[in-house]
Amino acid sequence: MTASRLPAPPEAAPQPDPNPDLEPLTLSWDSCVSRALVHRNAVAEVLLTDARALSDGHFLLAAQWPRSYTTSATATSDSGTASTEYHDPMLAAETIRQVGLYICQKFLDAPGTSRPVIRNVGFQIDNSAEPVVGYGATDVLCRAEVFDVRHVDDVPYPVALSVRLQFSAAGREFGSAVGRVRVLSAGEYEMFRGPNTAATPVPGTVHGRPSPTEVSVPSPGDVMLVRDPSGALLVAPADLRHPRFFDHPSDHVPGMVLLEAARQAACLAGASPGRLNGCHMHALRFTEWNSPVHVECVPAEDGWTFRITQDGEPTATGTLSFATKA
């Protein structure tokens, strides 16, 4: 077994794009990329529209953040003008998820039979620079760098890699994201999953589901939590056909569901009405459907920490940060 690594790029604060009109000309926002390459069934859930490989592990990608996924940051004024709206910050996490899957298969020769799995995901949004939602979708330019690449003998594609993104819109950088992908063969995936590949969500009585207002979501179907009789929070999505979180059936609880459940748990613990502007989640193992999933979120020095547990063992941990937008 051999391994090759590229050095991790340095962290950088978002800065205005010095050449806003140059690189975007090579990309198109007119149609989405293949649904299969980002693990989506519905065209409406595909964020990526185009991509170009540059050199030395760098890529340019085009994404559209839909108007339908917005959060209102200010109330309607006394004059009756509409409130200012901003995109749901979780779109940054979904974008890095799709970018990681896409780069592996489109540019790094991972076969269609492979099973890329997201191990880490996180983002940071600059609330002072993020785009305001207009009449349509927002065109987002993603500058990507692949690093910490791992190869093994006799496998022609990377078995693991990390990706860092810089987001910009209308020539202005407004955030970053990072993720790590483990690329499993079909056989490896079956070996890791075993009988759990046939597991389905466990039906049960809802003892106490928070209201949408309590967890800062627009509708009851967006709520990801319930309280058990003891008051502990469980991950239990209200809508298992939610178009965003359950675009297709999954043999495990999706990572985006866990991340959203953690955000909602933070709201119940006191983070509301703060606006999420950063997070990081590390998946320790698959979170299964066949037993209760607990989520705990507590204040930390620089935000909040969360822990997802199942059968007494952690399956994912992470951090969240919130900021009230002026």
Tab-separated table of C-alpha atoms in Angstrom:
chain	number	residue	atom	x	y	z
A	1	MET	CA	0.000	0.000	0.000
A	2	THR	CA	1.290	3.446	-0.953
A	3	ALA	CA	0.010	6.879	-0.129
A	4	SER	CA	0.524	10.302	-1.684
A	5	ARG	CA	-0.460	13.560	-0.065
A	6	LEU	CA	-0.753	17.135	-1.188
A	7	PRO	CA	-0.198	19.760	1.524
A	8	ALA	CA	-3.327	21.278	3.025
A	9	PRO	CA	-3.872	24.785	1.667
A	10	PRO	CA	-3.765	27.591	4.214
A	11	GLU	CA	-6.950	29.020	5.642
A	12	ALA	CA	-7.871	32.374	4.155
A	13	ALA	CA	-10.482	34.928	5.107
A	14	PRO	CA	-12.977	35.786	2.343
A	15	GLN	CA	-11.764	38.714	0.237
A	16	PRO	CA	-13.252	40.615	-2.715
A	17	ASP	CA	-12.517	38.885	-6.025
A	18	PRO	CA	-9.720	40.861	-7.749
A	19	ASN	CA	-10.786	39.581	-11.215
A	20	PRO	CA	-14.535	39.055	-11.017
A	21	ASP	CA	-15.095	38.957	-14.782
A	22	LEU	CA	-12.300	36.607	-15.812
A	23	GLU	CA	-12.719	33.030	-14.653
A	24	PRO	CA	-16.540	32.842	-14.619
A	25	LEU	CA	-16.529	33.270	-18.416
A	26	THR	CA	-15.309	29.690	-18.787
A	27	LEU	CA	-18.340	28.283	-16.972
A	28	SER	CA	-22.044	27.966	-17.698
A	29	TRP	CA	-25.009	28.263	-15.340
A	30	ASP	CA	-27.520	27.210	-18.014
A	31	SER	CA	-28.103	23.547	-17.059
A	32	CYS	CA	-27.251	21.157	-14.265
A	33	VAL	CA	-24.595	18.447	-14.280
A	34	SER	CA	-25.520	14.766	-14.306
A	35	ARG	CA	-27.785	13.879	-11.379
A	36	ALA	CA	-26.007	10.555	-10.912
A	37	LEU	CA	-22.644	12.237	-10.290
A	38	VAL	CA	-23.979	14.174	-7.271
A	39	HIS	CA	-26.274	11.429	-5.961
A	40	ARG	CA	-29.550	13.212	-6.658
A	41	ASN	CA	-32.712	11.966	-8.345
A	42	ALA	CA	-34.455	15.285	-8.990
A	43	VAL	CA	-32.962	17.855	-11.342
A	44	ALA	CA	-34.265	20.554	-8.993
A	45	GLU	CA	-31.959	19.287	-6.231
A	46	VAL	CA	-28.771	19.450	-8.333
A	47	LEU	CA	-26.839	22.606	-7.418
A	48	LEU	CA	-23.856	22.218	-9.768
A	49	THR	CA	-24.151	23.400	-13.362
A	50	ASP	CA	-20.616	23.195	-14.779
A	51	ALA	CA	-16.979	22.491	-13.882
A	52	ARG	CA	-13.480	22.908	-15.276
A	53	ALA	CA	-10.256	21.223	-14.198
A	54	LEU	CA	-7.351	23.676	-13.941
A	55	SER	CA	-3.972	22.382	-12.769
A	56	ASP	CA	-2.318	20.978	-9.648
A	57	GLY	CA	-5.543	19.823	-8.063
A	58	HIS	CA	-7.499	23.042	-8.685
A	59	PHE	CA	-10.973	23.279	-10.200
A	60	LEU	CA	-13.611	25.877	-11.038
A	61	LEU	CA	-17.256	24.936	-10.576
A	62	ALA	CA	-20.510	26.757	-11.147
A	63	ALA	CA	-23.444	26.315	-8.786
A	64	GLN	CA	-26.877	27.836	-8.446
A	65	TRP	CA	-28.404	28.395	-5.028
A	66	PRO	CA	-32.193	28.324	-5.488
A	67	ARG	CA	-34.445	31.082	-4.261
A	68	SER	CA	-36.721	28.484	-2.643
A	69	TYR	CA	-34.108	27.745	0.058
A	70	THR	CA	-34.035	31.080	1.879
A	71	THR	CA	-34.133	32.343	5.443
A	72	SER	CA	-35.443	35.790	6.327
A	73	ALA	CA	-32.987	37.854	8.331
A	74	THR	CA	-35.025	40.995	8.871
A	75	ALA	CA	-38.711	41.621	9.479
A	76	THR	CA	-41.004	43.482	7.114
A	77	SER	CA	-40.637	47.196	7.682
A	78	ASP	CA	-43.399	49.537	8.846
A	79	SER	CA	-43.629	50.890	5.299
A	80	GLY	CA	-44.630	47.453	4.080
A	81	THR	CA	-41.488	46.712	2.066
A	82	ALA	CA	-40.465	43.086	1.887
A	83	SER	CA	-37.893	41.718	4.295
A	84	THR	CA	-34.346	41.069	3.141
A	85	GLU	CA	-33.766	37.382	2.506
A	86	TYR	CA	-30.598	35.326	2.514
A	87	HIS	CA	-29.937	31.789	1.371
A	88	ASP	CA	-30.111	28.957	3.862
A	89	PRO	CA	-26.488	28.537	5.032
A	90	MET	CA	-26.913	24.755	4.790
A	91	LEU	CA	-26.664	25.205	1.016
A	92	ALA	CA	-22.926	25.646	1.576
A	93	ALA	CA	-22.752	22.158	3.113
A	94	GLU	CA	-24.831	20.648	0.300
A	95	THR	CA	-22.597	22.364	-2.266
A	96	ILE	CA	-19.378	20.924	-0.830
A	97	ARG	CA	-21.065	17.520	-0.646
A	98	GLN	CA	-21.980	17.642	-4.333
A	99	VAL	CA	-18.575	19.044	-5.338
A	100	GLY	CA	-16.715	16.243	-3.542
A	101	LEU	CA	-18.809	13.536	-5.200
A	102	TYR	CA	-18.600	15.185	-8.612
A	103	ILE	CA	-14.834	15.734	-8.680
A	104	CYS	CA	-14.180	12.127	-7.654
A	105	GLN	CA	-16.205	10.699	-10.526
A	106	LYS	CA	-15.863	13.343	-13.244
A	107	PHE	CA	-12.177	14.216	-12.959
A	108	LEU	CA	-10.418	11.578	-10.825
A	109	ASP	CA	-11.737	8.461	-12.563
A	110	ALA	CA	-13.723	6.942	-9.707
A	111	PRO	CA	-16.047	4.491	-11.513
A	112	GLY	CA	-19.810	4.812	-11.508
A	113	THR	CA	-20.000	1.649	-9.409
A	114	SER	CA	-17.947	3.242	-6.617
A	115	ARG	CA	-19.582	4.560	-3.453
A	116	PRO	CA	-18.094	7.928	-2.394
A	117	VAL	CA	-18.915	8.611	1.265
A	118	ILE	CA	-18.590	12.027	2.936
A	119	ARG	CA	-16.536	11.738	6.143
A	120	ASN	CA	-16.172	15.422	7.081
A	121	VAL	CA	-18.059	18.521	6.045
A	122	GLY	CA	-17.988	22.130	7.197
A	123	PHE	CA	-18.392	25.705	6.075
A	124	GLN	CA	-17.965	29.323	7.166
A	125	ILE	CA	-20.110	32.184	5.847
A	126	ASP	CA	-19.187	35.875	6.027
A	127	ASN	CA	-22.575	37.402	6.901
A	128	SER	CA	-21.412	40.856	5.818
A	129	ALA	CA	-20.664	39.630	2.270
A	130	GLU	CA	-23.178	36.845	1.568
A	131	PRO	CA	-25.535	37.450	-1.369
A	132	VAL	CA	-29.034	38.768	-0.883
A	133	VAL	CA	-31.728	36.645	-2.514
A	134	GLY	CA	-33.143	38.374	-5.564
A	135	TYR	CA	-35.867	37.450	-8.033
A	136	GLY	CA	-34.211	34.187	-9.067
A	137	ALA	CA	-31.435	31.801	-8.171
A	138	THR	CA	-27.987	33.072	-7.210
A	139	ASP	CA	-25.079	32.094	-9.462
A	140	VAL	CA	-22.230	30.960	-7.221
A	141	LEU	CA	-18.652	30.470	-8.381
A	142	CYS	CA	-16.739	27.779	-6.500
A	143	ARG	CA	-12.947	27.683	-6.547
A	144	ALA	CA	-11.924	24.221	-5.401
A	145	GLU	CA	-8.629	22.732	-4.300
A	146	VAL	CA	-8.116	19.004	-3.761
A	147	PHE	CA	-5.573	18.044	-1.098
A	148	ASP	CA	-4.605	15.220	1.255
A	149	VAL	CA	-5.126	12.700	-1.536
A	150	ARG	CA	-4.610	9.013	-0.725
A	151	HIS	CA	-3.899	6.247	-3.236
A	152	VAL	CA	-3.387	2.528	-2.742
A	153	ASP	CA	-1.688	-0.024	-4.972
A	154	ASP	CA	-3.743	-1.491	-7.817
A	155	VAL	CA	-6.512	1.108	-7.491
A	156	PRO	CA	-6.385	3.625	-10.366
A	157	TYR	CA	-8.346	6.327	-8.555
A	158	PRO	CA	-7.905	8.040	-5.152
A	159	VAL	CA	-9.473	6.164	-2.243
A	160	ALA	CA	-9.736	9.328	-0.155
A	161	LEU	CA	-9.325	13.058	-0.657
A	162	SER	CA	-10.209	16.422	0.841
A	163	VAL	CA	-11.680	19.433	-0.956
A	164	ARG	CA	-11.671	23.075	0.048
A	165	LEU	CA	-13.969	25.616	-1.637
A	166	GLN	CA	-14.118	29.379	-1.808
A	167	PHE	CA	-17.566	30.758	-2.637
A	168	SER	CA	-18.162	33.988	-4.532
A	169	ALA	CA	-21.197	35.648	-6.092
A	170	ALA	CA	-21.206	38.705	-8.357
A	171	GLY	CA	-17.436	38.894	-7.964
A	172	ARG	CA	-17.435	38.991	-4.158
A	173	GLU	CA	-16.176	36.154	-1.970
A	174	PHE	CA	-18.509	35.344	0.897
A	175	GLY	CA	-17.475	32.040	2.413
A	176	SER	CA	-15.623	28.761	2.316
A	177	ALA	CA	-16.260	25.082	2.841
A	178	VAL	CA	-14.236	21.928	3.355
A	179	GLY	CA	-15.030	18.240	3.094
A	180	ARG	CA	-13.396	14.819	2.989
A	181	VAL	CA	-14.533	11.943	0.815
A	182	ARG	CA	-13.772	8.241	1.217
A	183	VAL	CA	-14.254	6.385	-2.073
A	184	LEU	CA	-15.380	2.806	-1.464
A	185	SER	CA	-15.750	0.133	-4.106
A	186	ALA	CA	-19.143	-1.521	-4.368
A	187	GLY	CA	-17.736	-4.575	-2.581
A	188	GLU	CA	-16.214	-2.516	0.227
A	189	TYR	CA	-19.474	-0.675	0.719
A	190	GLU	CA	-21.412	-3.925	1.021
A	191	MET	CA	-18.831	-5.244	3.494
A	192	PHE	CA	-19.073	-2.118	5.672
A	193	ARG	CA	-22.836	-1.996	5.551
A	194	GLY	CA	-23.688	-5.683	5.898
A	195	PRO	CA	-27.350	-6.321	6.748
A	196	ASN	CA	-27.894	-2.611	7.441
A	197	THR	CA	-28.269	-1.939	3.716
A	198	ALA	CA	-31.834	-3.255	4.026
A	199	ALA	CA	-32.713	-1.180	7.101
A	200	THR	CA	-35.601	1.282	6.903
A	201	PRO	CA	-36.745	4.013	9.310
A	202	VAL	CA	-38.271	2.591	12.464
A	203	PRO	CA	-41.897	3.663	12.925
A	204	GLY	CA	-42.787	4.928	16.353
A	205	THR	CA	-45.021	7.218	18.335
A	206	VAL	CA	-44.069	10.878	18.207
A	207	HIS	CA	-43.956	11.926	21.845
A	208	GLY	CA	-43.233	15.586	21.315
A	209	ARG	CA	-42.188	17.238	18.079
A	210	PRO	CA	-41.002	20.854	18.336
A	211	SER	CA	-42.897	23.485	16.396
A	212	PRO	CA	-41.301	24.970	13.261
A	213	THR	CA	-40.858	28.282	15.088
A	214	GLU	CA	-38.884	26.640	17.901
A	215	VAL	CA	-36.288	25.285	15.479
A	216	SER	CA	-36.363	28.151	12.927
A	217	VAL	CA	-37.775	26.265	9.945
A	218	PRO	CA	-40.634	27.290	7.645
A	219	SER	CA	-42.942	24.273	7.938
A	220	PRO	CA	-43.729	21.206	10.109
A	221	GLY	CA	-42.231	18.904	7.472
A	222	ASP	CA	-38.818	20.539	7.964
A	223	VAL	CA	-38.575	19.515	11.648
A	224	MET	CA	-35.961	16.790	12.205
A	225	LEU	CA	-36.420	16.128	15.925
A	226	VAL	CA	-38.753	14.618	18.495
A	227	ARG	CA	-38.547	14.419	22.284
A	228	ASP	CA	-38.771	11.013	23.925
A	229	PRO	CA	-40.716	10.579	27.204
A	230	SER	CA	-37.628	11.576	29.204
A	231	GLY	CA	-37.236	14.808	27.228
A	232	ALA	CA	-34.147	13.667	25.304
A	233	LEU	CA	-33.952	14.704	21.663
A	234	LEU	CA	-34.056	12.087	18.932
A	235	VAL	CA	-33.325	12.498	15.239
A	236	ALA	CA	-36.681	11.662	13.624
A	237	PRO	CA	-37.496	13.606	10.439
A	238	ALA	CA	-41.131	14.612	10.139
A	239	ASP	CA	-41.173	14.081	6.368
A	240	LEU	CA	-39.294	11.055	5.033
A	241	ARG	CA	-40.059	12.285	1.499
A	242	HIS	CA	-38.666	15.749	2.105
A	243	PRO	CA	-37.454	16.876	-1.359
A	244	ARG	CA	-34.205	18.286	-0.038
A	245	PHE	CA	-33.170	15.813	2.657
A	246	PHE	CA	-34.676	12.655	1.136
A	247	ASP	CA	-34.367	13.134	-2.605
A	248	HIS	CA	-33.850	9.372	-2.846
A	249	PRO	CA	-34.037	6.392	-0.455
A	250	SER	CA	-30.977	5.879	1.739
A	251	ASP	CA	-29.825	2.826	3.687
A	252	HIS	CA	-28.560	5.094	6.495
A	253	VAL	CA	-29.493	8.435	8.032
A	254	PRO	CA	-28.045	11.051	5.631
A	255	GLY	CA	-25.317	13.320	6.949
A	256	MET	CA	-27.249	16.424	5.924
A	257	VAL	CA	-30.134	15.251	8.111
A	258	LEU	CA	-27.769	14.862	11.073
A	259	LEU	CA	-26.299	18.317	10.515
A	260	GLU	CA	-29.718	19.939	10.281
A	261	ALA	CA	-30.891	18.023	13.365
A	262	ALA	CA	-27.879	19.368	15.272
A	263	ARG	CA	-28.708	22.921	14.180
A	264	GLN	CA	-32.275	22.484	15.351
A	265	ALA	CA	-31.077	21.039	18.671
A	266	ALA	CA	-28.949	24.164	19.122
A	267	CYS	CA	-32.042	26.312	18.552
A	268	LEU	CA	-33.878	24.425	21.294
A	269	ALA	CA	-30.873	24.801	23.580
A	270	GLY	CA	-30.812	28.584	23.190
A	271	ALA	CA	-29.012	29.473	19.938
A	272	SER	CA	-32.172	30.922	18.360
A	273	PRO	CA	-32.627	33.558	16.995
A	274	GLY	CA	-29.000	33.372	15.958
A	275	ARG	CA	-28.255	32.755	12.288
A	276	LEU	CA	-25.979	29.813	11.484
A	277	ASN	CA	-22.762	31.023	9.893
A	278	GLY	CA	-20.419	28.086	10.389
A	279	CYS	CA	-20.223	24.399	11.207
A	280	HIS	CA	-18.089	21.303	11.022
A	281	MET	CA	-19.188	17.682	11.308
A	282	HIS	CA	-17.043	14.555	11.504
A	283	ALA	CA	-18.788	11.250	10.804
A	284	LEU	CA	-17.289	8.459	12.899
A	285	ARG	CA	-19.434	5.718	11.398
A	286	PHE	CA	-22.752	5.258	9.628
A	287	THR	CA	-25.851	6.301	11.554
A	288	GLU	CA	-28.449	3.570	11.073
A	289	TRP	CA	-32.211	3.603	10.757
A	290	ASN	CA	-32.823	0.570	12.946
A	291	SER	CA	-32.388	2.067	16.433
A	292	PRO	CA	-32.988	5.460	18.112
A	293	VAL	CA	-30.559	8.277	17.277
A	294	HIS	CA	-29.907	10.819	20.034
A	295	VAL	CA	-28.579	14.332	19.510
A	296	GLU	CA	-27.143	16.622	22.179
A	297	CYS	CA	-26.018	20.200	21.641
A	298	VAL	CA	-24.363	22.337	24.317
A	299	PRO	CA	-22.746	25.792	24.436
A	300	ALA	CA	-18.991	25.966	23.919
A	301	GLU	CA	-16.427	28.732	24.108
A	302	ASP	CA	-16.761	29.724	20.446
A	303	GLY	CA	-20.249	28.478	19.675
A	304	TRP	CA	-21.878	25.095	20.197
A	305	THR	CA	-20.775	21.489	20.126
A	306	PHE	CA	-22.987	18.577	19.180
A	307	ARG	CA	-22.841	14.828	19.496
A	308	ILE	CA	-24.917	12.208	17.679
A	309	THR	CA	-25.134	8.851	19.463
A	310	GLN	CA	-26.733	5.501	18.704
A	311	ASP	CA	-26.790	2.466	20.969
A	312	GLY	CA	-24.588	4.388	23.386
A	313	GLU	CA	-21.833	5.054	20.832
A	314	PRO	CA	-21.092	8.310	18.985
A	315	THR	CA	-21.688	8.270	15.236
A	316	ALA	CA	-20.927	11.951	14.513
A	317	THR	CA	-19.611	14.991	16.358
A	318	GLY	CA	-19.149	18.609	15.442
A	319	THR	CA	-19.411	22.310	16.103
A	320	LEU	CA	-21.798	25.105	15.146
A	321	SER	CA	-21.451	28.876	15.210
A	322	PHE	CA	-24.201	31.486	15.040
A	323	ALA	CA	-24.338	35.203	14.420
A	324	THR	CA	-27.242	37.611	14.448
A	325	LYS	CA	-27.371	39.484	11.156
A	326	ALA	CA	-27.871	43.226	11.458
